[in-house]
PDB file of C-alpha atoms in Angstrom:
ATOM      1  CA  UNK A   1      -1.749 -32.117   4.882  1.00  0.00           C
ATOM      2  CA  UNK A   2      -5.392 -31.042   4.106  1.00  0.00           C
ATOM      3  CA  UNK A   3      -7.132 -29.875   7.265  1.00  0.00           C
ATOM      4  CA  UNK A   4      -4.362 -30.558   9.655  1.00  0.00           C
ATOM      5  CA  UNK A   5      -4.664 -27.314  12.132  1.00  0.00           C
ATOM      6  CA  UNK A   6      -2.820 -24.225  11.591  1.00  0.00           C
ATOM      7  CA  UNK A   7      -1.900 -21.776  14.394  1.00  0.00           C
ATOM      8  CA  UNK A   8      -2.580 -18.740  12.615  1.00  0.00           C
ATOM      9  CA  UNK A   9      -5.066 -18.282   9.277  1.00  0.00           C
ATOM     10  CA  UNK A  10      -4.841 -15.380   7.093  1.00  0.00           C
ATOM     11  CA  UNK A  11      -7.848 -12.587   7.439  1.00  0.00           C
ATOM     12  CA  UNK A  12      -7.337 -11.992   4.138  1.00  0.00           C
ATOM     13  CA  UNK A  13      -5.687 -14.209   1.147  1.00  0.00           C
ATOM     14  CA  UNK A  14      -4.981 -12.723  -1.959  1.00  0.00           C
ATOM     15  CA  UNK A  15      -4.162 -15.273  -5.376  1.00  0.00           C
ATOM     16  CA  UNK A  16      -2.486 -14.011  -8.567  1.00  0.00           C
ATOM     17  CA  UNK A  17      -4.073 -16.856 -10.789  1.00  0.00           C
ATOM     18  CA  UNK A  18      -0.993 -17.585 -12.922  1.00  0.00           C
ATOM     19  CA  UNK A  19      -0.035 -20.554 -15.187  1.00  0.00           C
ATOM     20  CA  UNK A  20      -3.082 -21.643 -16.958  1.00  0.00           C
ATOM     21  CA  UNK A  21      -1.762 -21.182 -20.327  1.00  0.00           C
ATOM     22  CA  UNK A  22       1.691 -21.911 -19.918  1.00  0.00           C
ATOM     23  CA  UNK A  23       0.332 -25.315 -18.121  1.00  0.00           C
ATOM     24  CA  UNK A  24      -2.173 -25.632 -21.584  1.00  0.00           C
ATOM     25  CA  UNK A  25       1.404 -25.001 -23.401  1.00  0.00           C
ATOM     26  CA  UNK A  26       3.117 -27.720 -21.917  1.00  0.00           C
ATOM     27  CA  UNK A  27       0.119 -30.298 -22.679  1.00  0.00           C
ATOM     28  CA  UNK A  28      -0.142 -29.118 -26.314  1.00  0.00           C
ATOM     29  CA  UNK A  29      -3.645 -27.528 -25.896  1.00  0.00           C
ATOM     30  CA  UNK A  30      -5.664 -24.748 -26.733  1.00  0.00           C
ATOM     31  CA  UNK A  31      -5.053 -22.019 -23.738  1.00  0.00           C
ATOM     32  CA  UNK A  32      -9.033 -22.123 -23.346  1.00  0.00           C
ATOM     33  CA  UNK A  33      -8.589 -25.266 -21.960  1.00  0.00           C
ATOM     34  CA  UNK A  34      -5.976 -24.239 -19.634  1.00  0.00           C
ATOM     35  CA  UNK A  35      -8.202 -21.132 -18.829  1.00  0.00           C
ATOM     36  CA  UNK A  36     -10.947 -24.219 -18.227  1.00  0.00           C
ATOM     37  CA  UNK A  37      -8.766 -26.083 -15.807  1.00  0.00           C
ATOM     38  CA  UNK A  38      -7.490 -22.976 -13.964  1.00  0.00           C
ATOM     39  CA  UNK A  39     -11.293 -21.946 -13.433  1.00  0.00           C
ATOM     40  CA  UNK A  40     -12.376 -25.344 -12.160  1.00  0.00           C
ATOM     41  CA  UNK A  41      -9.187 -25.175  -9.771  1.00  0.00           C
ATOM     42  CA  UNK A  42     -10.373 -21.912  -8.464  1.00  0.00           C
ATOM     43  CA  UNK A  43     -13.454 -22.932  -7.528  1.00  0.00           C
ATOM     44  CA  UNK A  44     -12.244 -25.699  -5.825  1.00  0.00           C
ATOM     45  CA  UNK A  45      -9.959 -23.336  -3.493  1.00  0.00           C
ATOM     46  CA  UNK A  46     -12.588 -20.578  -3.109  1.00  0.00           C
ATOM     47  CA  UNK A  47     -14.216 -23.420  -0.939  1.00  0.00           C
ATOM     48  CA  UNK A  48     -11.713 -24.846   0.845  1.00  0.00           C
ATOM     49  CA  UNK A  49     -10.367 -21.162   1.636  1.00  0.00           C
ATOM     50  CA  UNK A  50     -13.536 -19.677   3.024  1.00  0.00           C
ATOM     51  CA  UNK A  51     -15.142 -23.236   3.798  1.00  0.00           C
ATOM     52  CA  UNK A  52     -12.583 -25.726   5.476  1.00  0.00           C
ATOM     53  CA  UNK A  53      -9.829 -23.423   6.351  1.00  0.00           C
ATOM     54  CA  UNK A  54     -11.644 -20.366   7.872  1.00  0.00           C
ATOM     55  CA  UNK A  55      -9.906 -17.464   5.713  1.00  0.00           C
ATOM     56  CA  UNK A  56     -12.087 -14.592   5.801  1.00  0.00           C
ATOM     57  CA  UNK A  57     -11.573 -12.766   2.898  1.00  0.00           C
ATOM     58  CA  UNK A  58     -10.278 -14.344  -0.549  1.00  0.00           C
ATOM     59  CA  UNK A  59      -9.308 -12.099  -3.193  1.00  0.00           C
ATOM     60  CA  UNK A  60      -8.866 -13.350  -6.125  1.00  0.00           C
ATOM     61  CA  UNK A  61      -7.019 -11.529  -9.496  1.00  0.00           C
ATOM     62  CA  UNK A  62      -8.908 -13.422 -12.419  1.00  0.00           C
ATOM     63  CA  UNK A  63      -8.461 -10.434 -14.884  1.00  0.00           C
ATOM     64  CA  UNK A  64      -6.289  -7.418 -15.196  1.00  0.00           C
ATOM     65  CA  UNK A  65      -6.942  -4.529 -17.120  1.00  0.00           C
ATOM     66  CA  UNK A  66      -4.047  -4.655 -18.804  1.00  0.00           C
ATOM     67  CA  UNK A  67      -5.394  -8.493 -20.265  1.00  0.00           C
ATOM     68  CA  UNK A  68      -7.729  -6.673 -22.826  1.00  0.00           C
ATOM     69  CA  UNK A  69      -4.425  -6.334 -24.570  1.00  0.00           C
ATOM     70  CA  UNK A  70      -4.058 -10.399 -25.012  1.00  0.00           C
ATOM     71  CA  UNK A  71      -5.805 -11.692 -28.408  1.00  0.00           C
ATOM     72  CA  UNK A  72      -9.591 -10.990 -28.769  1.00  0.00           C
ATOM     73  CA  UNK A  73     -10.405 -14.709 -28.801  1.00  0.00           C
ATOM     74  CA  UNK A  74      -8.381 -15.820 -25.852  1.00  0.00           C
ATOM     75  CA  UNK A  75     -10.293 -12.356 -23.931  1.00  0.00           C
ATOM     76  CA  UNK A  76     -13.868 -13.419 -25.644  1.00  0.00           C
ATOM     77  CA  UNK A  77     -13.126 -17.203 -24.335  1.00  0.00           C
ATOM     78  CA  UNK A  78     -12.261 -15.666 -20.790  1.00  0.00           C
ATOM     79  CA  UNK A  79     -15.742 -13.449 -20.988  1.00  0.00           C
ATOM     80  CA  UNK A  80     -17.364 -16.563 -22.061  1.00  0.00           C
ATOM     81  CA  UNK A  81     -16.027 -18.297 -18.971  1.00  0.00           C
ATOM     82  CA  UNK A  82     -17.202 -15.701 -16.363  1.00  0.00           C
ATOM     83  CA  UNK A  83     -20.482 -15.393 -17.689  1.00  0.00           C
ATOM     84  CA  UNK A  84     -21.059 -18.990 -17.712  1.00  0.00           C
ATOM     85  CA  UNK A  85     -19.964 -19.657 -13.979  1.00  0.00           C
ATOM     86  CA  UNK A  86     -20.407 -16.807 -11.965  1.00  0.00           C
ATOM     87  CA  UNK A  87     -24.000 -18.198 -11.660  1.00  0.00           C
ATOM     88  CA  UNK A  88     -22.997 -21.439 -10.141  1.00  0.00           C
ATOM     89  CA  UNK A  89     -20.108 -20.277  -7.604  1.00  0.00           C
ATOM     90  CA  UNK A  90     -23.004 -17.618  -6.432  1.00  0.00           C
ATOM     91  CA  UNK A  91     -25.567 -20.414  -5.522  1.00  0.00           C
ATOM     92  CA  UNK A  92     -22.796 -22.235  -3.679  1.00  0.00           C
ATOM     93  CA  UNK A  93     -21.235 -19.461  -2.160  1.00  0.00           C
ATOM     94  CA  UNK A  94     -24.794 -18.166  -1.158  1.00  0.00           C
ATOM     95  CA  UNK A  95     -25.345 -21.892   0.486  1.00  0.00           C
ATOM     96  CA  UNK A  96     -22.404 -21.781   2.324  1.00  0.00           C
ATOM     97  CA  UNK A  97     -23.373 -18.115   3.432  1.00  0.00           C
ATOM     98  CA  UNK A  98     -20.731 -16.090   1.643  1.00  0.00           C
ATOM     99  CA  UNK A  99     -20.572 -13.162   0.189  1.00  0.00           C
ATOM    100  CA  UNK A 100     -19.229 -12.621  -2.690  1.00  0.00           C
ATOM    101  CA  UNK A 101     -17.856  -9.008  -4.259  1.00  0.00           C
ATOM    102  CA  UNK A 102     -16.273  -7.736  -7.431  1.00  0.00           C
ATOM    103  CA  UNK A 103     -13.336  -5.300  -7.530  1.00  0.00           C
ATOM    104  CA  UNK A 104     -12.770  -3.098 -10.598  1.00  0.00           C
ATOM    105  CA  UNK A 105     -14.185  -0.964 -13.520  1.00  0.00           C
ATOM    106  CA  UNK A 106     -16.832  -2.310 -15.015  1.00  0.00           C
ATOM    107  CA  UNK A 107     -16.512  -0.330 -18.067  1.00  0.00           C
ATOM    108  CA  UNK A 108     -15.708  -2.532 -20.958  1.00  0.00           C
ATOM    109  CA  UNK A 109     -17.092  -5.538 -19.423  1.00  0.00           C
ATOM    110  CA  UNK A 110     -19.780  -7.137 -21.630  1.00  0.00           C
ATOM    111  CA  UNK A 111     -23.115  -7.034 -20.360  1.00  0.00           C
ATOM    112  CA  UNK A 112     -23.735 -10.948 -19.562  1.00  0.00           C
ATOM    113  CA  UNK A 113     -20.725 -10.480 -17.317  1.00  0.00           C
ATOM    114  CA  UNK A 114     -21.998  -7.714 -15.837  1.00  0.00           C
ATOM    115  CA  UNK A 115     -25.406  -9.568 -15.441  1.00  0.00           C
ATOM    116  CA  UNK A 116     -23.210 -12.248 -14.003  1.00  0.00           C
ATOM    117  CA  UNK A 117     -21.234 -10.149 -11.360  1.00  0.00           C
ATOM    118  CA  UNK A 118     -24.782  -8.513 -10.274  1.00  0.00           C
ATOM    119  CA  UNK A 119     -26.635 -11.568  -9.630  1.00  0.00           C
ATOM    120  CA  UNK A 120     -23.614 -12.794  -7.737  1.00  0.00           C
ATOM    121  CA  UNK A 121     -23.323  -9.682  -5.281  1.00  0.00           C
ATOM    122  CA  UNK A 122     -27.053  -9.427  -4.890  1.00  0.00           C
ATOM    123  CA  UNK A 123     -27.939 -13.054  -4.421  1.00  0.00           C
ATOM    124  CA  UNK A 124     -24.887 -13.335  -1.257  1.00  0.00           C
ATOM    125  CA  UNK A 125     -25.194  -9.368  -0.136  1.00  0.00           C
ATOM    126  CA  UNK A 126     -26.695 -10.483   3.008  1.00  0.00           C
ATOM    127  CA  UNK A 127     -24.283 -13.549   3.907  1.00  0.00           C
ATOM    128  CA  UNK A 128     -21.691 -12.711   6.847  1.00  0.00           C
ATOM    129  CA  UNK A 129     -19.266 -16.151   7.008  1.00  0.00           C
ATOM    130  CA  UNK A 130     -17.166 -15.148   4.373  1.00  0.00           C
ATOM    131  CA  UNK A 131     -15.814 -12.807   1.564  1.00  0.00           C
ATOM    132  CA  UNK A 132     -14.824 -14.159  -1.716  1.00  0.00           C
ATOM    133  CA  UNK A 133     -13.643 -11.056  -3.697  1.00  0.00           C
ATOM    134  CA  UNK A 134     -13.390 -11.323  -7.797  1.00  0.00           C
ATOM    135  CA  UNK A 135     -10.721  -8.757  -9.495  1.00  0.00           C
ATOM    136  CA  UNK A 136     -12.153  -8.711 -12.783  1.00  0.00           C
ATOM    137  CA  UNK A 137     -10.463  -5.801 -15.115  1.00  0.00           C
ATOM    138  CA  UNK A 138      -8.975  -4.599 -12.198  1.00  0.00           C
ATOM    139  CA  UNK A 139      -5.853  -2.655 -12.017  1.00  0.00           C
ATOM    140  CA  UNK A 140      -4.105  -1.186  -8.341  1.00  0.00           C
ATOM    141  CA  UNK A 141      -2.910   1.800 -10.262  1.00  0.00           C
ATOM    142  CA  UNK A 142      -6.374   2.345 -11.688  1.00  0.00           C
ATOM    143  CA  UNK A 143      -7.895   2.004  -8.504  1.00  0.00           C
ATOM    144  CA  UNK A 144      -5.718   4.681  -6.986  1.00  0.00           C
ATOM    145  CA  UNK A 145      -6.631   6.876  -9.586  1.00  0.00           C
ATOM    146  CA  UNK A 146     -10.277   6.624  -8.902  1.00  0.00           C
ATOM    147  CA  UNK A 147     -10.250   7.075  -5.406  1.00  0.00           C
ATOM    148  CA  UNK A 148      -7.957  10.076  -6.103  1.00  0.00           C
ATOM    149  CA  UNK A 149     -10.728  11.406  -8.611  1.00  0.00           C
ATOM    150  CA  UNK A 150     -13.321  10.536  -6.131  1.00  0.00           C
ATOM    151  CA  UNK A 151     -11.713  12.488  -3.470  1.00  0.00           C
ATOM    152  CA  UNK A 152     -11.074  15.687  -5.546  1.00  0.00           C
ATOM    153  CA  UNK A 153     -14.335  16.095  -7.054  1.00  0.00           C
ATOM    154  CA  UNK A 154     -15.050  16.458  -3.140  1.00  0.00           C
ATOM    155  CA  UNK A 155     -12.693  18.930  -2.537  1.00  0.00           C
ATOM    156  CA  UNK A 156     -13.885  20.456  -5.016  1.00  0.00           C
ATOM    157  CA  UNK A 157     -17.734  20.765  -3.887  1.00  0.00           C
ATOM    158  CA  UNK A 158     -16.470  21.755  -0.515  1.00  0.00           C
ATOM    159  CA  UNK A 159     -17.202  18.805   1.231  1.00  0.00           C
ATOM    160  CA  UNK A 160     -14.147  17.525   2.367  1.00  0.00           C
ATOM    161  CA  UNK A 161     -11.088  19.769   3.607  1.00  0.00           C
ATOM    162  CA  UNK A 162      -7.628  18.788   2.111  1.00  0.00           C
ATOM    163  CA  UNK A 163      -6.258  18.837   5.489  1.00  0.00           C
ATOM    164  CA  UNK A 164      -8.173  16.379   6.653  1.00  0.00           C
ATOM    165  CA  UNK A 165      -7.495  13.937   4.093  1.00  0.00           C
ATOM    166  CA  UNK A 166      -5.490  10.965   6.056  1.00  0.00           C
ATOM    167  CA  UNK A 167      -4.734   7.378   5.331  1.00  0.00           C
ATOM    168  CA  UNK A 168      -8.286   5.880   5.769  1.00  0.00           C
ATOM    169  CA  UNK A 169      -9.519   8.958   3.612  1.00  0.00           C
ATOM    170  CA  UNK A 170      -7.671   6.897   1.042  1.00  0.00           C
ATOM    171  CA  UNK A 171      -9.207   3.327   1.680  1.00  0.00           C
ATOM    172  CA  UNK A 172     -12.861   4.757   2.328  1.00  0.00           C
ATOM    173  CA  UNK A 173     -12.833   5.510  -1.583  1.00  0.00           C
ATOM    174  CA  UNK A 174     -11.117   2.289  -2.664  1.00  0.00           C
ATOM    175  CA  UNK A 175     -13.814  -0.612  -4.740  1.00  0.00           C
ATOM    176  CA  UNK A 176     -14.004  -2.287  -1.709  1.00  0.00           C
ATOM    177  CA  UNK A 177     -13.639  -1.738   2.481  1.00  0.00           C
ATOM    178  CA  UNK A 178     -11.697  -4.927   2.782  1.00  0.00           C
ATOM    179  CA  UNK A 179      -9.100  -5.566   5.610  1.00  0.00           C
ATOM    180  CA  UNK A 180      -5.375  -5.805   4.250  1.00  0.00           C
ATOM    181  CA  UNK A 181      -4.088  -8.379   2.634  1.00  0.00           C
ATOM    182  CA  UNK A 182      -2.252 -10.606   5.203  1.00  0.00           C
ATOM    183  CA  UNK A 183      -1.008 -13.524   2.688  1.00  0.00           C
ATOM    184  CA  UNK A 184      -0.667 -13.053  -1.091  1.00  0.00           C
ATOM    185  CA  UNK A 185       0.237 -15.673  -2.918  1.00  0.00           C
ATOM    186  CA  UNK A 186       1.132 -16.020  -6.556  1.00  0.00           C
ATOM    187  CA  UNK A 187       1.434 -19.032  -8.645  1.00  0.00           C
ATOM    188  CA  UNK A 188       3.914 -19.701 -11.638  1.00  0.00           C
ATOM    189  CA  UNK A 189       6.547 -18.812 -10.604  1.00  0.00           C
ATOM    190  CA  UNK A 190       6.894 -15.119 -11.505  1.00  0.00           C
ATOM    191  CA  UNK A 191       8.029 -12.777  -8.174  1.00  0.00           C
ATOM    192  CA  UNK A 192       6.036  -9.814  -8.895  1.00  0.00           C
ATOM    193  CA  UNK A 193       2.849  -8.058  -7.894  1.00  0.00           C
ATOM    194  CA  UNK A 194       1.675  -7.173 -11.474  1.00  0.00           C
ATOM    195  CA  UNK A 195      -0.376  -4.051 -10.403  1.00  0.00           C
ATOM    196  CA  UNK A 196      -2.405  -6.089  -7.670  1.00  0.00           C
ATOM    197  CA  UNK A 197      -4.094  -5.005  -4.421  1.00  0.00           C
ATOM    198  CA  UNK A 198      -0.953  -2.102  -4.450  1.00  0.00           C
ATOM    199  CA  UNK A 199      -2.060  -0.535  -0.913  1.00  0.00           C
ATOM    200  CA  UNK A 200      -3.732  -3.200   0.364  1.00  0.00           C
ATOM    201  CA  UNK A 201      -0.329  -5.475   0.746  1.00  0.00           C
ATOM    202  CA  UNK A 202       1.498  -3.135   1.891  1.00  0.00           C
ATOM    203  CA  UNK A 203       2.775  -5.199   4.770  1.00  0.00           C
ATOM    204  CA  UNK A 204       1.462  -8.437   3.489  1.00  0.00           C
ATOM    205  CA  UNK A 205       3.274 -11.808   3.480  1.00  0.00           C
ATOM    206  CA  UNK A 206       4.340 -13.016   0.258  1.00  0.00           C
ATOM    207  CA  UNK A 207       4.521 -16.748  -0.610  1.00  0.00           C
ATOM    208  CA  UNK A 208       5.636 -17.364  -4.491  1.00  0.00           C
ATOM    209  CA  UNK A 209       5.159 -21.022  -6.164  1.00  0.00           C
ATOM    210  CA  UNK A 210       6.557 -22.491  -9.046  1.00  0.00           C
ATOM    211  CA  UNK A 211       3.379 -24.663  -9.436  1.00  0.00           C
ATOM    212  CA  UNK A 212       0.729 -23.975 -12.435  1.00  0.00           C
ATOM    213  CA  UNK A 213      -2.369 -22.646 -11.311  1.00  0.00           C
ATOM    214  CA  UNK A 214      -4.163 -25.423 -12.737  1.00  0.00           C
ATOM    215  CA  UNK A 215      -1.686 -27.750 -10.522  1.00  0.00           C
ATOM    216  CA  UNK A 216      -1.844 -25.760  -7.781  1.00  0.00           C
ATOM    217  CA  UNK A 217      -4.317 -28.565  -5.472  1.00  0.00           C
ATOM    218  CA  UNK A 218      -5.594 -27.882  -1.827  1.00  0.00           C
ATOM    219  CA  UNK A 219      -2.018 -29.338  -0.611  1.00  0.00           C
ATOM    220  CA  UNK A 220      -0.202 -26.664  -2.272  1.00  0.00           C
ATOM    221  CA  UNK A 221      -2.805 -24.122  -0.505  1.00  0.00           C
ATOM    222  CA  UNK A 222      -1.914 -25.630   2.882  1.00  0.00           C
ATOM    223  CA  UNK A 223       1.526 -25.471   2.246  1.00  0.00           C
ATOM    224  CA  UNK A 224       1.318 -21.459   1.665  1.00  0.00           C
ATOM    225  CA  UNK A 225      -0.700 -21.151   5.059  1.00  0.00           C
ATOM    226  CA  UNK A 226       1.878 -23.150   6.908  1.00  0.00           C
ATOM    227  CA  UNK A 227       4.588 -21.116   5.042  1.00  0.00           C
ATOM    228  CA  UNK A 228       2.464 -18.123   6.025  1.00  0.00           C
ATOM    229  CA  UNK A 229       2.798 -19.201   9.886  1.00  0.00           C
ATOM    230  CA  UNK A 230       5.786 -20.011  10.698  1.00  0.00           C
ATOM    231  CA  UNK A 231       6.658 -15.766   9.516  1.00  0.00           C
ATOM    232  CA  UNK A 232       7.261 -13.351  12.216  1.00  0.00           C
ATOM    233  CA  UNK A 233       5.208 -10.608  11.082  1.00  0.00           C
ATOM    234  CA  UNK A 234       6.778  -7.247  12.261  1.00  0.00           C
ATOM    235  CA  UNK A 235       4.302  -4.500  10.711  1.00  0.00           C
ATOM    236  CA  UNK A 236       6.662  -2.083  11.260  1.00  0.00           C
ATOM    237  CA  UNK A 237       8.129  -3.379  14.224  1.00  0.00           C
ATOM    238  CA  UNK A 238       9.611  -5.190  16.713  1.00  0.00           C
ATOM    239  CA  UNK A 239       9.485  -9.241  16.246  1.00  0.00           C
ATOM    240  CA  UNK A 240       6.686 -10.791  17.620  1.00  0.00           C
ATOM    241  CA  UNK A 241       8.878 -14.092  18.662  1.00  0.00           C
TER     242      UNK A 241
END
């Protein structure tokens, strides 16, 4: 099915990367080497998204905040993983003239991530053809929070009246001024959101797999975007068909 036209793309694609250690489970290995395969999968989406299929914006959840709570080794492996490949999907993304953008608090991160995630958004800042956007220790509920601190401490300094405080208020102070999320899709099998892009999907698609995110092949992507095409999308209203 790869590259066989689509009548309508996704603006914006959102992946819950799901599976990898379940999938490491089933094989009898380590879960670093399920968090290995899932990464090299990844990459290999990122470019077909952006590249061969024309989505504009990718967003993908790598790492919740709530995964600090997972055992130190399997978060220092993860860290470890990051650091090591950010560098390489920057220089590729930056060929292929995308940009590429993090989402979430960078407090905790270690500092060779960090050194990672700024090389990345500094080396593509410039590039126009496509987002790819990283949720690394990024929580929805966490970013509402901030944006609701943001916005009070200017209340509070008198520079913004509470009556004029509106919908795009809200999305002005979010970590990033992305579009909504048209298609989210979430591998594994779960049927949740797990605390991801809360306000941004709030009339997205939803397309849940049973396949591993290490399984999950540019096939299975295609089969999301036809799923993703054939839905009337009402936004509130009246059907579109």
């Amino acid at each position: 099915m790869s590259n066989e036209p689509l009548n309508r793309i996704p603006t914006h694609a959102a992946i819950i990367v799901d599976g990898n250690r379940r999938w490491a489970k089933q094989r009898l290995m380590p879960a670093s080497l399920g968090h290995k395969a899932g990464f090299d999968r990844l990459k290999e989406i990122t470019r077909y998204a952006v590249g061969d299929r024309g989505v504009k914006v990718l967003s993908l959840y790598v790492f919740s905040t709530e995964n600090f709570a997972r055992d130190p080794k399997e978060v220092g492996y993860l860290m470890d993983l990051f650091a090591n490949n950010f560098r390489t999907i920057a220089d590729e993304m930056n060929e292929r003239g995308c940009q590429v953008l993090f989402s979430g608090r960078r407090d905790g991160l270690q500092p060779r991530v960090l050194d990672a995630m700024d090389y990345m958004m500094d080396l593509t800042k410039d590039n126009t053809k496509g987002i790819v956007n990283f949720c690394l220790n990024y929580g929805s509920r966490a970013e509402l929070t901030d944006a609701v601190r943001s916005i009070a401490r200017q209340v509070q300094s008198g520079a913004l009246d509470p009556e004029n405080i509106d919908e795009s208020t809200i999305e002005s102070h979010l970590y990033r001024p992305l579009p909504p999320v048209d298609l989210m899709i979430r591998t594994s099998g779960e049927q949740r959101l797990s605390n991801f892009l809360l306000w941004q999907c709030a009339y997205a698609e939803f397309y849940f797999t049973p396949v591993l995110f290490p399984d999950f092949t540019k096939d299975c992507f295609d089969e999301a975007l036809a799923e993703y095409a054939r839905r009337d999308r009402r936004m509130g209203g009246n059907s579109k068909k």
